[in-house]
């Protein structure tokens, strides 16, 4: 398998995985734009700084603003002042947000287990190891590009 085919396979799996979750959380009025931040907020711990949540989601902080706005409009989250830094906001789930998070997390975990149920644990470990090595290579390449771009020509 060529590297580009492997990359497309990873992409297709990611899209299909998220699509399956989207279908199952639609009844909660959620889309990927809202269930992912809610899921990450629940897993990372309530009261995350906006910048930390954006980093975990691998999106720009400015993009997160719109997503948090949508969660606030839906009554699932709210921004509160950061007690350590008045310039910063933390995102907390409302009671309704915590209840929906619990259901979304259960759906997400159930789907993940279902998707890999026929794969031997040893194969999962090998796959995870390979994907982690690819992630490290991507991170290293990104770091080199950032360094190269900052150096004078």
PDB file of C-alpha atoms in Angstrom:
ATOM      1  CA  UNK A   1       0.000   0.000   0.000  1.00  0.00           C
ATOM      2  CA  UNK A   2       1.348   3.397  -0.958  1.00  0.00           C
ATOM      3  CA  UNK A   3       1.605   6.136   1.658  1.00  0.00           C
ATOM      4  CA  UNK A   4      -1.045   8.253  -0.078  1.00  0.00           C
ATOM      5  CA  UNK A   5      -3.485   5.329  -0.090  1.00  0.00           C
ATOM      6  CA  UNK A   6      -2.777   4.802   3.600  1.00  0.00           C
ATOM      7  CA  UNK A   7      -3.479   8.476   4.283  1.00  0.00           C
ATOM      8  CA  UNK A   8      -6.769   8.288   2.378  1.00  0.00           C
ATOM      9  CA  UNK A   9      -7.737   5.192   4.365  1.00  0.00           C
ATOM     10  CA  UNK A  10      -7.128   7.012   7.646  1.00  0.00           C
ATOM     11  CA  UNK A  11      -9.181   9.954   6.386  1.00  0.00           C
ATOM     12  CA  UNK A  12     -12.086   7.743   5.241  1.00  0.00           C
ATOM     13  CA  UNK A  13     -12.153   5.923   8.571  1.00  0.00           C
ATOM     14  CA  UNK A  14     -12.178   9.236  10.457  1.00  0.00           C
ATOM     15  CA  UNK A  15     -15.025  10.630   8.352  1.00  0.00           C
ATOM     16  CA  UNK A  16     -17.080   7.421   8.594  1.00  0.00           C
ATOM     17  CA  UNK A  17     -16.499   7.171  12.362  1.00  0.00           C
ATOM     18  CA  UNK A  18     -17.683  10.736  12.941  1.00  0.00           C
ATOM     19  CA  UNK A  19     -20.634  10.283  10.587  1.00  0.00           C
ATOM     20  CA  UNK A  20     -21.830   7.268  12.614  1.00  0.00           C
ATOM     21  CA  UNK A  21     -21.662   9.315  15.802  1.00  0.00           C
ATOM     22  CA  UNK A  22     -23.431  12.252  14.109  1.00  0.00           C
ATOM     23  CA  UNK A  23     -26.363  10.007  13.179  1.00  0.00           C
ATOM     24  CA  UNK A  24     -26.733   8.729  16.729  1.00  0.00           C
ATOM     25  CA  UNK A  25     -26.510  12.092  18.499  1.00  0.00           C
ATOM     26  CA  UNK A  26     -28.748  13.966  16.082  1.00  0.00           C
ATOM     27  CA  UNK A  27     -31.765  13.401  18.374  1.00  0.00           C
ATOM     28  CA  UNK A  28     -29.991  15.502  21.015  1.00  0.00           C
ATOM     29  CA  UNK A  29     -29.808  18.370  18.531  1.00  0.00           C
ATOM     30  CA  UNK A  30     -26.048  17.944  18.227  1.00  0.00           C
ATOM     31  CA  UNK A  31     -23.748  18.020  15.226  1.00  0.00           C
ATOM     32  CA  UNK A  32     -20.054  17.224  15.080  1.00  0.00           C
ATOM     33  CA  UNK A  33     -19.435  20.905  15.701  1.00  0.00           C
ATOM     34  CA  UNK A  34     -21.171  20.607  19.069  1.00  0.00           C
ATOM     35  CA  UNK A  35     -20.765  17.001  20.215  1.00  0.00           C
ATOM     36  CA  UNK A  36     -16.952  17.002  19.888  1.00  0.00           C
ATOM     37  CA  UNK A  37     -16.360  20.025  22.159  1.00  0.00           C
ATOM     38  CA  UNK A  38     -18.900  18.657  24.640  1.00  0.00           C
ATOM     39  CA  UNK A  39     -17.212  15.238  24.617  1.00  0.00           C
ATOM     40  CA  UNK A  40     -13.743  16.734  25.069  1.00  0.00           C
ATOM     41  CA  UNK A  41     -14.962  19.057  27.809  1.00  0.00           C
ATOM     42  CA  UNK A  42     -16.399  16.099  29.684  1.00  0.00           C
ATOM     43  CA  UNK A  43     -13.306  13.980  29.267  1.00  0.00           C
ATOM     44  CA  UNK A  44     -10.753  16.695  30.013  1.00  0.00           C
ATOM     45  CA  UNK A  45     -12.707  17.932  32.996  1.00  0.00           C
ATOM     46  CA  UNK A  46     -15.224  20.697  33.337  1.00  0.00           C
ATOM     47  CA  UNK A  47     -13.903  24.233  33.506  1.00  0.00           C
ATOM     48  CA  UNK A  48     -11.329  24.081  30.709  1.00  0.00           C
ATOM     49  CA  UNK A  49      -9.782  27.284  29.420  1.00  0.00           C
ATOM     50  CA  UNK A  50     -10.953  28.089  25.900  1.00  0.00           C
ATOM     51  CA  UNK A  51      -7.373  27.932  24.616  1.00  0.00           C
ATOM     52  CA  UNK A  52      -6.796  24.497  26.169  1.00  0.00           C
ATOM     53  CA  UNK A  53     -10.048  23.125  24.781  1.00  0.00           C
ATOM     54  CA  UNK A  54      -9.207  24.484  21.320  1.00  0.00           C
ATOM     55  CA  UNK A  55      -5.779  22.834  21.476  1.00  0.00           C
ATOM     56  CA  UNK A  56      -7.312  19.499  22.494  1.00  0.00           C
ATOM     57  CA  UNK A  57      -9.762  19.728  19.589  1.00  0.00           C
ATOM     58  CA  UNK A  58      -6.886  20.722  17.286  1.00  0.00           C
ATOM     59  CA  UNK A  59      -8.667  23.870  16.124  1.00  0.00           C
ATOM     60  CA  UNK A  60      -7.900  27.571  16.316  1.00  0.00           C
ATOM     61  CA  UNK A  61      -9.146  29.378  19.419  1.00  0.00           C
ATOM     62  CA  UNK A  62     -11.177  31.716  17.186  1.00  0.00           C
ATOM     63  CA  UNK A  63     -13.013  28.716  15.705  1.00  0.00           C
ATOM     64  CA  UNK A  64     -13.846  27.439  19.172  1.00  0.00           C
ATOM     65  CA  UNK A  65     -15.624  30.700  19.995  1.00  0.00           C
ATOM     66  CA  UNK A  66     -18.408  29.862  17.509  1.00  0.00           C
ATOM     67  CA  UNK A  67     -18.713  26.316  18.829  1.00  0.00           C
ATOM     68  CA  UNK A  68     -18.970  27.478  22.430  1.00  0.00           C
ATOM     69  CA  UNK A  69     -21.541  30.071  21.335  1.00  0.00           C
ATOM     70  CA  UNK A  70     -23.611  27.203  19.885  1.00  0.00           C
ATOM     71  CA  UNK A  71     -23.256  25.163  23.088  1.00  0.00           C
ATOM     72  CA  UNK A  72     -24.346  28.193  25.123  1.00  0.00           C
ATOM     73  CA  UNK A  73     -27.380  28.788  22.884  1.00  0.00           C
ATOM     74  CA  UNK A  74     -28.331  25.128  23.335  1.00  0.00           C
ATOM     75  CA  UNK A  75     -28.034  25.494  27.117  1.00  0.00           C
ATOM     76  CA  UNK A  76     -25.252  22.897  27.326  1.00  0.00           C
ATOM     77  CA  UNK A  77     -22.297  25.051  28.397  1.00  0.00           C
ATOM     78  CA  UNK A  78     -21.423  28.481  29.681  1.00  0.00           C
ATOM     79  CA  UNK A  79     -18.390  30.693  29.897  1.00  0.00           C
ATOM     80  CA  UNK A  80     -17.260  31.697  33.367  1.00  0.00           C
ATOM     81  CA  UNK A  81     -14.435  33.956  34.474  1.00  0.00           C
ATOM     82  CA  UNK A  82     -11.167  32.219  35.159  1.00  0.00           C
ATOM     83  CA  UNK A  83     -10.408  32.811  38.856  1.00  0.00           C
ATOM     84  CA  UNK A  84      -6.671  32.745  38.059  1.00  0.00           C
ATOM     85  CA  UNK A  85      -6.810  35.129  35.082  1.00  0.00           C
ATOM     86  CA  UNK A  86      -9.655  37.620  34.675  1.00  0.00           C
ATOM     87  CA  UNK A  87      -8.812  38.052  30.986  1.00  0.00           C
ATOM     88  CA  UNK A  88      -9.466  34.376  30.357  1.00  0.00           C
ATOM     89  CA  UNK A  89     -12.698  32.389  30.291  1.00  0.00           C
ATOM     90  CA  UNK A  90     -13.337  28.814  31.284  1.00  0.00           C
ATOM     91  CA  UNK A  91     -15.994  26.625  29.726  1.00  0.00           C
ATOM     92  CA  UNK A  92     -18.255  24.694  32.055  1.00  0.00           C
ATOM     93  CA  UNK A  93     -21.096  22.350  31.249  1.00  0.00           C
ATOM     94  CA  UNK A  94     -24.551  23.114  32.510  1.00  0.00           C
ATOM     95  CA  UNK A  95     -26.564  20.412  34.261  1.00  0.00           C
ATOM     96  CA  UNK A  96     -28.252  19.677  30.935  1.00  0.00           C
ATOM     97  CA  UNK A  97     -24.844  19.611  29.242  1.00  0.00           C
ATOM     98  CA  UNK A  98     -23.518  17.062  31.743  1.00  0.00           C
ATOM     99  CA  UNK A  99     -26.563  14.845  31.209  1.00  0.00           C
ATOM    100  CA  UNK A 100     -26.185  14.951  27.428  1.00  0.00           C
ATOM    101  CA  UNK A 101     -22.416  14.493  27.681  1.00  0.00           C
ATOM    102  CA  UNK A 102     -22.963  11.253  29.635  1.00  0.00           C
ATOM    103  CA  UNK A 103     -25.243   9.920  26.891  1.00  0.00           C
ATOM    104  CA  UNK A 104     -22.939  11.025  24.062  1.00  0.00           C
ATOM    105  CA  UNK A 105     -19.939   9.488  25.824  1.00  0.00           C
ATOM    106  CA  UNK A 106     -21.808   6.185  26.195  1.00  0.00           C
ATOM    107  CA  UNK A 107     -22.743   6.257  22.497  1.00  0.00           C
ATOM    108  CA  UNK A 108     -19.170   7.113  21.487  1.00  0.00           C
ATOM    109  CA  UNK A 109     -17.634   4.361  23.613  1.00  0.00           C
ATOM    110  CA  UNK A 110     -20.182   1.800  22.415  1.00  0.00           C
ATOM    111  CA  UNK A 111     -19.534   2.607  18.773  1.00  0.00           C
ATOM    112  CA  UNK A 112     -15.764   2.510  19.226  1.00  0.00           C
ATOM    113  CA  UNK A 113     -15.968  -0.897  20.880  1.00  0.00           C
ATOM    114  CA  UNK A 114     -18.309  -2.150  18.154  1.00  0.00           C
ATOM    115  CA  UNK A 115     -16.053  -0.911  15.340  1.00  0.00           C
ATOM    116  CA  UNK A 116     -13.024  -2.833  16.639  1.00  0.00           C
ATOM    117  CA  UNK A 117     -14.692  -5.834  18.262  1.00  0.00           C
ATOM    118  CA  UNK A 118     -13.389  -8.282  15.629  1.00  0.00           C
ATOM    119  CA  UNK A 119      -9.809  -7.027  15.790  1.00  0.00           C
ATOM    120  CA  UNK A 120      -7.403  -8.922  18.025  1.00  0.00           C
ATOM    121  CA  UNK A 121      -5.894  -6.886  20.875  1.00  0.00           C
ATOM    122  CA  UNK A 122      -2.408  -7.597  19.477  1.00  0.00           C
ATOM    123  CA  UNK A 123      -3.435  -6.146  16.102  1.00  0.00           C
ATOM    124  CA  UNK A 124      -4.917  -3.094  17.821  1.00  0.00           C
ATOM    125  CA  UNK A 125      -1.642  -2.561  19.684  1.00  0.00           C
ATOM    126  CA  UNK A 126       0.378  -2.777  16.446  1.00  0.00           C
ATOM    127  CA  UNK A 127      -2.015  -0.413  14.660  1.00  0.00           C
ATOM    128  CA  UNK A 128      -1.906   2.084  17.534  1.00  0.00           C
ATOM    129  CA  UNK A 129       1.889   1.938  17.572  1.00  0.00           C
ATOM    130  CA  UNK A 130       2.103   2.595  13.821  1.00  0.00           C
ATOM    131  CA  UNK A 131      -0.382   5.482  13.992  1.00  0.00           C
ATOM    132  CA  UNK A 132       1.462   7.027  16.949  1.00  0.00           C
ATOM    133  CA  UNK A 133       4.728   6.875  14.969  1.00  0.00           C
ATOM    134  CA  UNK A 134       3.032   8.604  12.047  1.00  0.00           C
ATOM    135  CA  UNK A 135       1.694  11.269  14.408  1.00  0.00           C
ATOM    136  CA  UNK A 136       5.204  11.841  15.793  1.00  0.00           C
ATOM    137  CA  UNK A 137       6.594  12.135  12.250  1.00  0.00           C
ATOM    138  CA  UNK A 138       3.913  14.685  11.372  1.00  0.00           C
ATOM    139  CA  UNK A 139       4.637  16.663  14.540  1.00  0.00           C
ATOM    140  CA  UNK A 140       8.378  16.597  13.802  1.00  0.00           C
ATOM    141  CA  UNK A 141       7.764  17.765  10.229  1.00  0.00           C
ATOM    142  CA  UNK A 142       5.511  20.569  11.484  1.00  0.00           C
ATOM    143  CA  UNK A 143       8.176  21.644  13.967  1.00  0.00           C
ATOM    144  CA  UNK A 144      10.827  21.700  11.220  1.00  0.00           C
ATOM    145  CA  UNK A 145       8.573  23.770   8.955  1.00  0.00           C
ATOM    146  CA  UNK A 146       7.927  26.272  11.725  1.00  0.00           C
ATOM    147  CA  UNK A 147      11.646  26.578  12.451  1.00  0.00           C
ATOM    148  CA  UNK A 148      12.553  26.845   8.746  1.00  0.00           C
ATOM    149  CA  UNK A 149       9.934  29.530   8.132  1.00  0.00           C
ATOM    150  CA  UNK A 150      11.171  31.643  11.044  1.00  0.00           C
ATOM    151  CA  UNK A 151      14.798  31.642   9.917  1.00  0.00           C
ATOM    152  CA  UNK A 152      15.901  34.488   7.648  1.00  0.00           C
ATOM    153  CA  UNK A 153      16.510  33.546   4.024  1.00  0.00           C
TER     154      UNK A 153
END
